[in-house]
CSV table of C-alpha atoms in Angstrom, one decimal:
chain,number,residue,atom,x,y,z
A,29,MET,CA,16.6,-13.4,17.8
A,30,LYS,CA,13.5,-15.5,17.6
A,31,ILE,CA,12.5,-16.6,13.0
A,32,LEU,CA,9.7,-18.8,12.2
A,33,VAL,CA,10.4,-20.9,9.1
A,34,THR,CA,7.7,-21.7,7.0
A,35,ASN,CA,6.2,-22.3,3.3
A,36,ASP,CA,3.7,-23.5,1.2
A,37,ASP,CA,5.3,-27.1,-0.9
A,38,GLY,CA,5.3,-28.8,3.0
A,39,ILE,CA,7.6,-29.3,5.3
A,40,PHE,CA,9.4,-31.7,3.5
A,41,SER,CA,10.5,-29.9,1.1
A,42,PRO,CA,14.5,-29.2,0.9
A,43,GLY,CA,14.2,-25.2,0.2
A,44,LEU,CA,12.3,-25.5,4.1
A,45,VAL,CA,15.5,-26.7,4.5
A,46,ALA,CA,17.6,-24.2,3.2
A,47,LEU,CA,16.1,-21.4,4.4
A,48,ALA,CA,15.7,-22.6,7.5
A,49,ARG,CA,19.1,-23.5,7.9
A,50,THR,CA,20.0,-19.7,6.6
A,51,ALA,CA,18.1,-18.6,9.0
A,52,GLN,CA,20.3,-20.3,12.0
A,53,ARG,CA,23.7,-18.4,11.5
A,54,PHE,CA,21.2,-14.8,12.7
A,55,GLY,CA,19.6,-16.8,15.7
A,56,GLN,CA,16.8,-19.0,17.4
A,57,VAL,CA,14.5,-20.7,13.9
A,58,ARG,CA,11.7,-22.9,14.4
A,59,VAL,CA,10.3,-24.6,11.2
A,60,VAL,CA,6.2,-24.2,11.1
A,61,ALA,CA,4.7,-25.6,8.1
A,62,PRO,CA,2.1,-26.9,6.3
A,63,ASP,CA,1.8,-30.7,7.2
A,64,GLY,CA,0.9,-31.3,3.1
A,65,GLU,CA,1.4,-29.6,-0.2
A,66,GLN,CA,-0.9,-26.0,0.1
A,67,SER,CA,0.1,-24.2,-3.2
A,68,ALA,CA,-2.2,-21.2,-4.7
A,69,VAL,CA,-4.3,-21.1,-1.7
A,70,GLY,CA,-3.1,-17.7,-0.7
A,71,GLN,CA,-3.9,-15.8,2.3
A,72,SER,CA,-6.5,-18.5,2.9
A,73,ILE,CA,-6.8,-19.1,7.0
A,74,THR,CA,-9.1,-22.1,8.2
A,75,ILE,CA,-12.0,-21.6,10.1
A,76,GLN,CA,-14.7,-24.5,9.8
A,77,ARG,CA,-12.8,-26.8,11.3
A,78,PRO,CA,-9.8,-26.5,14.1
A,79,LEU,CA,-5.6,-27.1,13.8
A,80,GLN,CA,-3.1,-29.4,14.8
A,81,TYR,CA,0.3,-28.6,16.3
A,82,HIS,CA,2.5,-31.7,16.0
A,83,ARG,CA,6.3,-31.6,16.8
A,84,MET,CA,8.0,-33.7,14.5
A,85,HIS,CA,11.7,-35.3,13.8
A,86,LEU,CA,13.6,-31.9,11.0
A,87,ASP,CA,16.5,-32.1,10.1
A,88,SER,CA,17.9,-31.2,13.6
A,89,LEU,CA,15.4,-28.5,13.4
A,90,ASP,CA,12.3,-26.9,16.2
A,91,ALA,CA,9.4,-28.5,14.0
A,92,TYR,CA,5.9,-28.8,13.5
A,93,ARG,CA,3.5,-30.1,11.5
A,94,VAL,CA,-0.1,-28.0,11.3
A,95,ASN,CA,-3.2,-29.6,8.7
A,96,GLY,CA,-4.0,-26.7,7.7
A,97,THR,CA,-2.3,-23.7,5.4
A,98,PRO,CA,0.2,-21.3,4.6
A,99,ALA,CA,-1.2,-18.3,6.8
A,100,ASP,CA,-3.1,-20.9,9.0
A,101,CYS,CA,1.6,-21.5,10.4
A,102,VAL,CA,1.9,-18.3,10.3
A,103,ALA,CA,-0.7,-17.3,12.4
A,104,LEU,CA,-1.0,-20.4,14.7
A,105,GLY,CA,3.2,-20.6,14.7
A,106,LEU,CA,3.2,-16.5,16.2
A,107,TYR,CA,0.5,-18.0,18.8
A,108,ARG,CA,2.5,-20.8,20.1
A,109,TRP,CA,5.9,-18.4,19.7
A,110,GLU,CA,5.5,-15.5,21.9
A,111,GLY,CA,7.9,-12.0,20.4
A,112,ALA,CA,8.5,-13.6,17.1
A,113,ASP,CA,11.6,-11.1,15.8
A,114,LEU,CA,11.0,-12.1,12.1
A,115,VAL,CA,9.5,-14.4,10.1
A,116,LEU,CA,10.9,-16.7,6.9
A,117,SER,CA,8.4,-18.8,3.8
A,118,GLY,CA,10.0,-20.1,1.6
A,119,ILE,CA,12.5,-20.9,-0.5
A,120,ASN,CA,9.9,-22.2,-3.0
A,121,LEU,CA,10.3,-24.6,-5.7
A,122,GLY,CA,9.1,-21.8,-8.7
A,123,SER,CA,9.1,-17.8,-8.3
A,124,ASN,CA,5.9,-16.2,-7.1
A,125,LEU,CA,5.7,-13.8,-9.5
A,126,GLY,CA,2.9,-10.8,-11.3
A,127,HIS,CA,-0.3,-11.7,-10.8
A,128,ASP,CA,1.3,-15.4,-8.8
A,129,VAL,CA,1.5,-13.3,-5.6
A,130,TRP,CA,-2.4,-13.1,-5.6
A,131,HIS,CA,-2.4,-17.2,-5.4
A,132,SER,CA,0.6,-17.7,-3.6
A,133,GLY,CA,0.7,-20.2,0.1
A,134,THR,CA,4.6,-19.0,-0.4
A,135,VAL,CA,3.8,-14.7,-0.2
A,136,GLY,CA,0.6,-15.0,1.7
A,137,ALA,CA,2.4,-16.9,4.5
A,138,ALA,CA,4.4,-14.0,4.3
A,139,LYS,CA,1.7,-11.1,4.0
A,140,GLN,CA,-0.2,-12.8,7.6
A,141,ALA,CA,3.0,-12.9,9.5
A,142,MET,CA,3.3,-8.3,8.0
A,143,LEU,CA,-1.1,-8.3,9.6
A,144,LEU,CA,0.7,-9.9,12.9
A,145,GLY,CA,3.0,-7.3,13.1
A,146,VAL,CA,5.2,-9.1,12.3
A,147,PRO,CA,7.8,-8.4,9.3
A,148,ALA,CA,8.5,-11.6,6.2
A,149,ALA,CA,9.5,-12.4,3.2
A,150,ALA,CA,8.4,-14.6,0.8
A,151,PHE,CA,11.2,-16.7,-1.4
A,152,SER,CA,11.5,-17.8,-4.3
A,153,LEU,CA,12.9,-20.3,-6.5
A,154,ALA,CA,12.9,-20.4,-10.5
A,155,LEU,CA,12.8,-24.2,-11.3
A,156,GLY,CA,15.1,-24.4,-15.2
A,157,LYS,CA,15.5,-28.4,-16.3
A,158,ASP,CA,18.2,-29.0,-13.3
A,159,GLU,CA,17.3,-30.1,-10.2
A,160,PRO,CA,17.7,-26.6,-7.8
A,161,GLU,CA,20.4,-25.7,-6.5
A,162,PHE,CA,20.5,-23.7,-2.8
A,163,GLU,CA,23.8,-23.7,-1.6
A,164,PRO,CA,24.6,-20.4,-4.2
A,165,LEU,CA,21.8,-18.2,-2.8
A,166,LEU,CA,22.0,-18.4,0.0
A,167,VAL,CA,24.8,-15.8,0.7
A,168,TYR,CA,21.1,-13.6,-1.1
A,169,VAL,CA,19.0,-15.2,1.5
A,170,GLU,CA,21.6,-14.2,4.3
A,171,ARG,CA,21.4,-10.3,2.2
A,172,VAL,CA,17.4,-10.4,2.2
A,173,ILE,CA,17.3,-11.1,6.5
A,174,ARG,CA,20.5,-8.7,7.3
A,175,MET,CA,17.9,-5.9,5.8
A,176,LEU,CA,15.0,-7.1,7.3
A,177,LEU,CA,16.4,-7.5,11.0
A,178,GLU,CA,19.0,-4.4,11.3
A,179,ASP,CA,15.5,-3.0,10.1
A,180,GLN,CA,17.2,-1.3,6.7
A,181,GLY,CA,14.2,-0.9,4.4
A,182,PRO,CA,11.1,-2.7,3.4
A,183,LYS,CA,9.0,-5.3,6.5
A,184,LEU,CA,7.7,-7.4,3.6
A,185,VAL,CA,9.5,-8.2,0.7
A,186,ASN,CA,8.7,-10.8,-2.4
A,187,VAL,CA,12.1,-12.2,-3.5
A,188,ASN,CA,12.4,-13.6,-6.8
A,189,LEU,CA,15.2,-15.9,-7.4
A,190,PRO,CA,17.7,-16.7,-10.6
A,191,GLN,CA,19.1,-20.1,-11.4
A,192,ASN,CA,22.1,-18.4,-11.6
A,193,PRO,CA,21.7,-14.6,-10.6
A,194,ARG,CA,24.0,-11.9,-12.1
A,195,GLY,CA,22.5,-9.2,-9.2
A,196,ILE,CA,20.2,-7.7,-7.4
A,197,ARG,CA,17.5,-5.6,-8.5
A,198,TRP,CA,14.5,-3.6,-6.4
A,199,THR,CA,10.6,-4.0,-8.7
A,200,HIS,CA,7.4,-3.5,-9.3
A,201,GLN,CA,5.1,-6.4,-9.1
A,202,SER,CA,3.5,-6.5,-13.1
A,203,VAL,CA,0.1,-6.9,-13.2
A,204,ARG,CA,-0.2,-5.7,-17.5
A,205,ALA,CA,-1.8,-9.6,-18.2
A,206,TYR,CA,-3.2,-12.5,-16.4
A,207,ASN,CA,-1.6,-15.9,-17.3
A,208,GLY,CA,-3.9,-18.2,-15.4
A,209,GLN,CA,-5.6,-21.3,-19.0
A,210,VAL,CA,-7.8,-23.4,-18.8
A,211,LEU,CA,-7.3,-27.0,-20.6
A,212,GLU,CA,-10.7,-29.2,-19.9
A,213,SER,CA,-10.0,-32.5,-19.9
A,214,LYS,CA,-11.9,-36.6,-18.9
A,215,ASP,CA,-11.4,-38.4,-15.8
A,216,PRO,CA,-10.7,-42.2,-16.3
A,217,ILE,CA,-15.3,-43.0,-16.3
A,218,GLY,CA,-15.4,-40.2,-19.0
A,219,ARG,CA,-16.6,-37.5,-16.8
A,220,LYS,CA,-15.3,-34.6,-18.3
A,221,HIS,CA,-13.2,-31.5,-16.0
A,222,TYR,CA,-11.1,-28.2,-16.0
A,223,TRP,CA,-7.9,-27.7,-15.0
A,224,PHE,CA,-5.8,-25.1,-14.6
A,225,THR,CA,-2.6,-24.1,-16.4
A,226,ALA,CA,-0.2,-20.9,-16.3
A,227,THR,CA,1.0,-20.1,-19.8
A,228,HIS,CA,4.0,-18.2,-20.5
A,229,LEU,CA,3.9,-14.6,-20.7
A,230,THR,CA,6.4,-12.5,-23.3
A,231,GLU,CA,7.3,-9.0,-22.6
A,232,PRO,CA,7.0,-8.0,-19.3
A,233,GLU,CA,6.5,-4.7,-18.6
A,234,GLU,CA,10.8,-3.0,-17.9
A,235,GLU,CA,11.7,-3.1,-14.4
A,236,THR,CA,9.0,-5.2,-12.5
A,237,ASP,CA,9.4,-8.5,-10.9
A,238,ARG,CA,8.7,-10.6,-14.0
A,239,TRP,CA,11.2,-8.5,-16.3
A,240,ALA,CA,14.6,-8.9,-13.7
A,241,MET,CA,13.8,-12.9,-14.2
A,242,GLU,CA,13.7,-12.5,-17.6
A,243,GLN,CA,17.4,-10.9,-16.9
A,244,GLY,CA,18.8,-13.2,-14.5
A,245,LEU,CA,18.4,-10.5,-12.0
A,246,ILE,CA,17.3,-11.4,-8.0
A,247,SER,CA,14.3,-9.6,-8.3
A,248,LEU,CA,12.9,-7.8,-4.2
A,249,THR,CA,9.6,-6.2,-4.6
A,250,PRO,CA,8.3,-4.7,-1.5
A,251,LEU,CA,4.6,-5.0,-1.2
A,252,ARG,CA,2.0,-3.7,1.7
A,253,LEU,CA,-1.2,-3.9,3.1
A,254,ASP,CA,-3.7,-1.5,2.2
A,255,LEU,CA,-6.0,-3.1,-0.5
A,256,THR,CA,-7.5,0.3,-1.0
A,257,ASP,CA,-7.1,2.3,-4.2
A,258,GLU,CA,-6.7,5.7,-3.4
A,259,SER,CA,-6.9,7.2,-6.7
A,260,TRP,CA,-10.1,6.4,-7.0
A,261,LEU,CA,-11.4,6.9,-3.9
A,262,ARG,CA,-10.6,10.8,-3.8
A,263,ARG,CA,-12.5,11.0,-7.2
A,264,MET,CA,-15.1,9.3,-5.9
A,265,ARG,CA,-15.5,11.5,-2.9
A,266,GLN,CA,-14.5,14.7,-4.8
A,267,ASN,CA,-17.9,13.6,-6.5
A,268,ASP,CA,-20.1,13.5,-3.4
A,269,GLN,CA,-19.0,16.8,-2.1
A,270,GLU,CA,-20.1,18.1,-5.7
A,271,GLU,CA,-22.6,16.6,-5.1
A,272,LYS,CA,-24.0,18.0,-1.8
B,27,MET,CA,-25.4,-7.9,-20.8
B,28,LYS,CA,-24.5,-11.3,-19.0
B,29,ILE,CA,-22.9,-10.9,-15.6
B,30,LEU,CA,-22.2,-13.5,-13.5
B,31,VAL,CA,-22.7,-14.0,-10.0
B,32,THR,CA,-21.3,-16.3,-6.8
B,33,ASN,CA,-20.2,-16.3,-3.8
B,34,ASP,CA,-18.4,-18.0,-0.8
B,35,ASP,CA,-21.2,-19.0,0.9
B,36,GLY,CA,-21.7,-21.8,-1.7
B,37,ILE,CA,-24.6,-22.9,-3.8
B,38,PHE,CA,-27.5,-22.1,-1.1
B,39,SER,CA,-27.6,-19.5,0.3
B,40,PRO,CA,-30.8,-17.4,0.2
B,41,GLY,CA,-27.9,-14.0,0.0
B,42,LEU,CA,-27.2,-15.9,-3.7
B,43,VAL,CA,-29.5,-15.9,-4.3
B,44,ALA,CA,-31.2,-12.7,-3.9
B,45,LEU,CA,-27.6,-11.0,-5.7
B,46,ALA,CA,-28.8,-12.7,-8.6
B,47,ARG,CA,-32.4,-11.7,-8.4
B,48,THR,CA,-31.4,-7.9,-8.3
B,49,ALA,CA,-28.9,-8.5,-10.7
B,50,GLN,CA,-32.1,-9.8,-13.1
B,51,ARG,CA,-32.8,-6.8,-13.5
B,52,PHE,CA,-30.0,-5.6,-15.6
B,53,GLY,CA,-29.3,-8.4,-17.6
B,54,GLN,CA,-29.0,-12.6,-18.6
B,55,VAL,CA,-27.9,-14.1,-15.6
B,56,ARG,CA,-26.0,-16.7,-15.0
B,57,VAL,CA,-24.6,-18.4,-11.2
B,58,VAL,CA,-21.6,-20.6,-10.7
B,59,ALA,CA,-21.0,-21.0,-6.6
B,60,PRO,CA,-19.3,-23.7,-4.8
B,61,ASP,CA,-21.0,-26.6,-3.8
B,62,GLY,CA,-19.9,-25.9,0.0
B,63,GLU,CA,-19.1,-23.2,1.7
B,64,GLN,CA,-15.8,-22.2,1.2
B,65,SER,CA,-15.2,-18.6,3.7
B,66,ALA,CA,-12.3,-17.7,4.5
B,67,VAL,CA,-10.4,-19.3,1.8
B,68,GLY,CA,-9.2,-15.6,0.1
B,69,GLN,CA,-8.0,-15.8,-3.5
B,70,SER,CA,-7.3,-19.5,-3.2
B,71,ILE,CA,-7.7,-21.8,-6.6
B,72,THR,CA,-7.4,-24.9,-6.8
B,73,ILE,CA,-4.0,-27.0,-9.4
B,74,GLN,CA,-3.2,-29.9,-6.8
B,75,ARG,CA,-7.1,-31.8,-8.3
B,76,PRO,CA,-9.6,-30.5,-11.3
B,77,LEU,CA,-12.1,-29.1,-10.6
B,78,GLN,CA,-16.1,-30.1,-12.0
B,79,TYR,CA,-18.6,-27.2,-14.1
B,80,HIS,CA,-22.1,-29.3,-13.2
B,81,ARG,CA,-26.1,-27.3,-14.1
B,82,MET,CA,-27.8,-27.8,-11.2
B,83,HIS,CA,-31.3,-26.8,-10.0
B,84,LEU,CA,-32.1,-23.3,-8.1
B,85,ASP,CA,-35.0,-21.2,-8.0
B,86,SER,CA,-34.8,-21.5,-11.7
B,87,LEU,CA,-31.6,-19.7,-12.7
B,88,ASP,CA,-29.0,-20.4,-15.1
B,89,ALA,CA,-27.4,-22.0,-11.7
B,90,TYR,CA,-24.1,-24.1,-12.3
B,91,ARG,CA,-22.1,-25.6,-8.9
B,92,VAL,CA,-18.5,-25.8,-8.4
B,93,ASN,CA,-16.1,-28.1,-6.7
B,94,GLY,CA,-13.9,-25.2,-5.3
B,95,THR,CA,-13.5,-21.9,-4.4
B,96,PRO,CA,-14.5,-18.2,-5.1
B,97,ALA,CA,-11.9,-17.4,-7.8
B,98,ASP,CA,-12.1,-20.3,-9.2
B,99,CYS,CA,-16.0,-20.6,-9.9
B,100,VAL,CA,-15.0,-16.7,-11.0
B,101,ALA,CA,-12.0,-18.5,-13.6
B,102,LEU,CA,-14.1,-21.7,-14.5
B,103,GLY,CA,-17.0,-18.8,-15.5
B,104,LEU,CA,-15.8,-17.0,-16.9
B,105,TYR,CA,-13.8,-19.5,-19.5
B,106,ARG,CA,-18.0,-21.5,-19.9
B,107,TRP,CA,-18.7,-18.0,-20.3
B,108,GLU,CA,-17.6,-15.7,-22.3
B,109,GLY,CA,-18.2,-11.7,-23.0
B,110,ALA,CA,-19.5,-11.8,-19.2
B,111,ASP,CA,-19.8,-7.9,-18.6
B,112,LEU,CA,-20.1,-7.8,-14.6
B,113,VAL,CA,-19.5,-10.3,-11.4
B,114,LEU,CA,-20.9,-10.0,-8.5
B,115,SER,CA,-20.2,-11.9,-5.4
B,116,GLY,CA,-22.2,-12.2,-2.5
B,117,ILE,CA,-24.1,-11.2,-0.6
B,118,ASN,CA,-21.5,-12.6,1.9
B,119,LEU,CA,-24.0,-13.6,6.1
B,120,GLY,CA,-21.5,-11.6,7.3
B,121,SER,CA,-19.2,-8.3,7.2
B,122,ASN,CA,-15.7,-8.3,5.8
B,123,LEU,CA,-14.0,-5.7,7.0
B,124,GLY,CA,-10.4,-4.6,7.2
B,125,HIS,CA,-8.4,-7.1,7.1
B,126,ASP,CA,-11.1,-9.2,6.1
B,127,VAL,CA,-10.4,-8.6,3.2
B,128,TRP,CA,-7.1,-10.6,3.0
B,129,HIS,CA,-9.0,-13.4,3.7
B,130,SER,CA,-12.3,-13.3,2.3
B,131,GLY,CA,-13.4,-15.2,-0.4
B,132,THR,CA,-15.7,-12.8,-1.4
B,133,VAL,CA,-13.6,-10.2,-2.5
B,134,GLY,CA,-11.5,-13.1,-3.8
B,135,ALA,CA,-13.9,-13.8,-6.3
B,136,ALA,CA,-14.6,-9.8,-7.3
B,137,LYS,CA,-10.3,-9.8,-6.9
B,138,GLN,CA,-10.3,-13.1,-9.3
B,139,ALA,CA,-12.7,-11.2,-11.8
B,140,MET,CA,-11.2,-8.3,-12.2
B,141,LEU,CA,-7.4,-10.7,-13.2
B,142,LEU,CA,-9.1,-10.8,-16.0
B,143,GLY,CA,-9.9,-8.2,-16.9
B,144,VAL,CA,-13.8,-8.0,-15.9
B,145,PRO,CA,-15.5,-5.7,-13.8
B,146,ALA,CA,-16.9,-7.0,-10.4
B,147,ALA,CA,-18.7,-6.1,-7.0
B,148,ALA,CA,-18.5,-7.9,-3.7
B,149,PHE,CA,-21.2,-7.8,-1.3
B,150,SER,CA,-21.9,-8.4,2.9
B,151,LEU,CA,-24.1,-7.6,5.0
B,152,ALA,CA,-23.6,-7.6,8.7
B,153,LEU,CA,-25.6,-9.9,10.6
B,154,GLY,CA,-27.6,-9.3,13.9
B,155,LYS,CA,-29.1,-11.3,15.8
B,156,ASP,CA,-32.4,-11.4,13.3
B,157,GLU,CA,-32.4,-13.5,10.1
B,158,PRO,CA,-31.2,-11.2,7.4
B,159,GLU,CA,-33.4,-9.4,5.3
B,160,PHE,CA,-31.9,-8.7,2.0
B,161,GLU,CA,-35.5,-6.9,0.2
B,162,PRO,CA,-34.8,-3.2,2.0
B,163,LEU,CA,-30.7,-2.8,0.5
B,164,LEU,CA,-31.4,-4.3,-2.8
B,165,VAL,CA,-31.7,-0.9,-3.9
B,166,TYR,CA,-28.7,0.3,-2.6
B,167,VAL,CA,-27.2,-3.4,-4.4
B,168,GLU,CA,-28.8,-1.7,-8.0
B,169,ARG,CA,-27.5,1.7,-7.5
B,170,VAL,CA,-23.9,-0.4,-6.9
B,171,ILE,CA,-24.7,-2.6,-10.4
B,172,ARG,CA,-25.8,1.0,-12.1
B,173,MET,CA,-22.7,2.9,-11.3
B,174,LEU,CA,-20.8,-0.6,-12.4
B,175,LEU,CA,-22.0,-1.1,-15.4
B,176,GLU,CA,-22.5,2.5,-16.8
B,177,ASP,CA,-18.1,2.6,-16.2
B,178,GLN,CA,-19.1,5.9,-13.4
B,179,GLY,CA,-16.9,4.6,-10.6
B,180,PRO,CA,-14.2,1.9,-9.9
B,181,LYS,CA,-13.9,-1.2,-11.1
B,182,LEU,CA,-13.7,-3.7,-8.1
B,183,VAL,CA,-15.5,-2.4,-5.2
B,184,ASN,CA,-16.0,-4.0,-1.8
B,185,VAL,CA,-19.3,-3.5,0.1
B,186,ASN,CA,-20.3,-3.8,3.0
B,187,LEU,CA,-23.8,-3.6,4.2
B,188,PRO,CA,-25.0,-2.8,7.6
B,189,GLN,CA,-28.7,-4.3,8.1
B,190,ASN,CA,-30.0,-0.4,8.2
B,191,PRO,CA,-28.4,1.9,5.9
B,192,ARG,CA,-28.5,5.9,6.8
B,193,GLY,CA,-26.8,6.5,4.0
B,194,ILE,CA,-23.5,6.1,1.5
B,195,ARG,CA,-20.2,6.8,1.8
B,196,TRP,CA,-16.5,5.9,0.1
B,197,THR,CA,-14.3,4.5,2.5
B,198,HIS,CA,-10.4,3.7,2.9
B,199,GLN,CA,-10.2,-0.3,4.4
B,200,SER,CA,-9.1,-0.2,7.6
B,201,VAL,CA,-5.8,-1.6,8.5
B,202,ARG,CA,-4.4,-0.2,12.3
B,203,ALA,CA,-6.1,-3.5,14.2
B,204,TYR,CA,-5.6,-7.3,13.5
B,205,ASN,CA,-8.8,-8.4,15.4
B,206,GLY,CA,-7.7,-12.6,14.4
B,207,GLN,CA,-7.8,-14.7,17.9
B,208,VAL,CA,-6.1,-18.9,18.9
B,209,LEU,CA,-8.4,-20.7,21.0
B,210,GLU,CA,-7.5,-23.2,22.5
B,211,SER,CA,-9.1,-26.7,22.8
B,212,LYS,CA,-9.5,-30.3,23.0
B,213,ASP,CA,-11.6,-33.1,20.1
B,214,PRO,CA,-13.7,-35.1,22.7
B,215,ILE,CA,-11.5,-37.5,22.4
B,216,GLY,CA,-9.2,-34.8,24.2
B,217,ARG,CA,-6.5,-33.9,22.0
B,218,LYS,CA,-5.6,-30.2,22.6
B,219,HIS,CA,-6.6,-28.2,19.3
B,220,TYR,CA,-6.9,-24.8,17.9
B,221,TRP,CA,-9.7,-22.9,16.6
B,222,PHE,CA,-9.7,-19.2,15.0
B,223,THR,CA,-11.9,-16.6,15.7
B,224,ALA,CA,-12.2,-13.2,15.6
B,225,THR,CA,-12.4,-10.5,18.2
B,226,HIS,CA,-14.7,-7.3,17.8
B,227,LEU,CA,-12.0,-4.5,17.1
B,228,THR,CA,-13.3,-1.0,18.6
B,229,GLU,CA,-12.3,2.8,17.7
B,230,PRO,CA,-12.1,2.1,13.4
B,231,GLU,CA,-10.0,5.2,12.6
B,232,GLU,CA,-13.0,7.2,10.4
B,233,GLU,CA,-13.9,7.4,7.4
B,234,THR,CA,-12.8,3.4,6.9
B,235,ASP,CA,-15.1,1.0,5.9
B,236,ARG,CA,-15.0,-0.5,9.8
B,237,TRP,CA,-16.0,3.0,11.0
B,238,ALA,CA,-18.7,3.3,8.3
B,239,MET,CA,-20.7,0.4,9.1
B,240,GLU,CA,-20.8,1.0,13.0
B,241,GLN,CA,-22.1,4.5,11.7
B,242,GLY,CA,-24.7,2.2,10.2
B,243,LEU,CA,-23.7,3.5,6.7
B,244,ILE,CA,-22.4,1.5,3.3
B,245,SER,CA,-18.9,0.9,3.1
B,246,LEU,CA,-17.6,0.9,-0.6
B,247,THR,CA,-14.3,0.8,-0.9
B,248,PRO,CA,-12.3,0.8,-4.0
B,249,LEU,CA,-9.6,-1.7,-4.2
B,250,ARG,CA,-6.0,-2.3,-6.4
B,251,LEU,CA,-4.9,-5.3,-7.8
B,252,ASP,CA,-1.2,-4.1,-7.8
B,253,LEU,CA,0.5,-5.3,-5.0
B,254,THR,CA,3.5,-3.3,-5.2
B,255,ASP,CA,4.5,0.0,-1.6
B,256,GLU,CA,5.8,2.0,-3.7
B,257,SER,CA,7.2,4.3,-1.6
B,258,TRP,CA,9.5,1.7,-0.2
B,259,LEU,CA,9.7,0.6,-3.7
B,260,ARG,CA,11.1,4.8,-4.4
B,261,ARG,CA,12.8,5.0,-1.6
B,262,MET,CA,15.3,1.3,-2.0
B,263,ARG,CA,15.7,2.7,-5.5
B,264,GLN,CA,17.4,6.4,-4.4
B,265,ASN,CA,19.1,4.4,-1.8
B,266,ASP,CA,20.3,2.1,-4.2
B,267,GLN,CA,21.7,5.2,-6.7
B,268,GLU,CA,23.5,6.8,-4.2
B,269,GLU,CA,25.5,3.5,-3.2
B,270,LYS,CA,26.8,3.6,-7.7
């Protein structure tokens, strides 16, 4: 079994090593990850310059760093390591819920794997006030890896882990409200600039990813790659028919 | 009517000006676009540094440049220009079909607008051997803008324009095959590096975006923001029920 592991926090993130170590219980593991932080780059790929792929020492793992995005790491990693059975992304420091799914590099890596025909899961951990503890969560990570390897569920899953889970729930991506916000500020020279940040959304819709995490449940959301809005497509095609 | 116009080719692209000029027939237009090329950055947003927003001279349009991605331009542009009715992205130099929809900054900008509750369309033009000619296509661009402003169709549309269209078709995103490819090469110093490129896919599925363009038809694909794979979600929830 060949398992490729990546993330968007960068190759030095403790969440990456925790995930790679867990994956090793199932087979051969290779880490291919960005050489710096690549948060919120979504499924970006780099096409304006070439990429480099360098072996590096990382906790005695088989590891490579790439000067690109998480999706770059997956595309290049799968090219350099043919026949990989599974791609795992994370464990991200911070949850990826609702509209984060659009911007997340962690999820972007998993989507890129699925585009290339390889099953994948993205793992993200809710941050609290204390240092994140991965150890108690690895049993759940194992369970997801097993599901993917044994082909007993969806091939592309967004997994969000609360700090002390009290169960697991299959969920829907929450889409009702966007949590992005703009903050105006000034740089040290006095020039105006703008930061993006996120606000906390309350009252999430029931049975969504956001809702599950607020209940202390691990959220598993099956994702799709086809972006077509079928209901609108049917309506517009019907309109065209009627006009003829 | 307030219409925000952006793109991913950068603020100096002729496709952007052609789109903005067409939009002016419908109301007040503001251009907010990346200060450099931002192809294939998808729906990336910039969260590790602040952004700047500068007024600039561009063909006597009301125009601002942003040192960020297309999605950044939309988020910041809508924050600075409240109550915009519509966001238009493009006209991209090159089509955005099938899996390009995942990586495209042009489409990413339109998706970001819809996330923020504003209807949007992404426009992309197939490139041939000759210089692109926008003029003959603007009547079709107008038709899409009218549909969005009159609320007579989907709120998020991916529009692809062949050079000499012989009709219009509502289509499905083609998802069967991925056209990404890796090329190995060396830099001038002799170090190995890797470029991403795309291959041409033949035999696209009927009634998809790719198929329509091969037929010389303008492709209109309605897009959705909810990434949940509902059929898998139903199956997994049913499994959970049965185990109880």
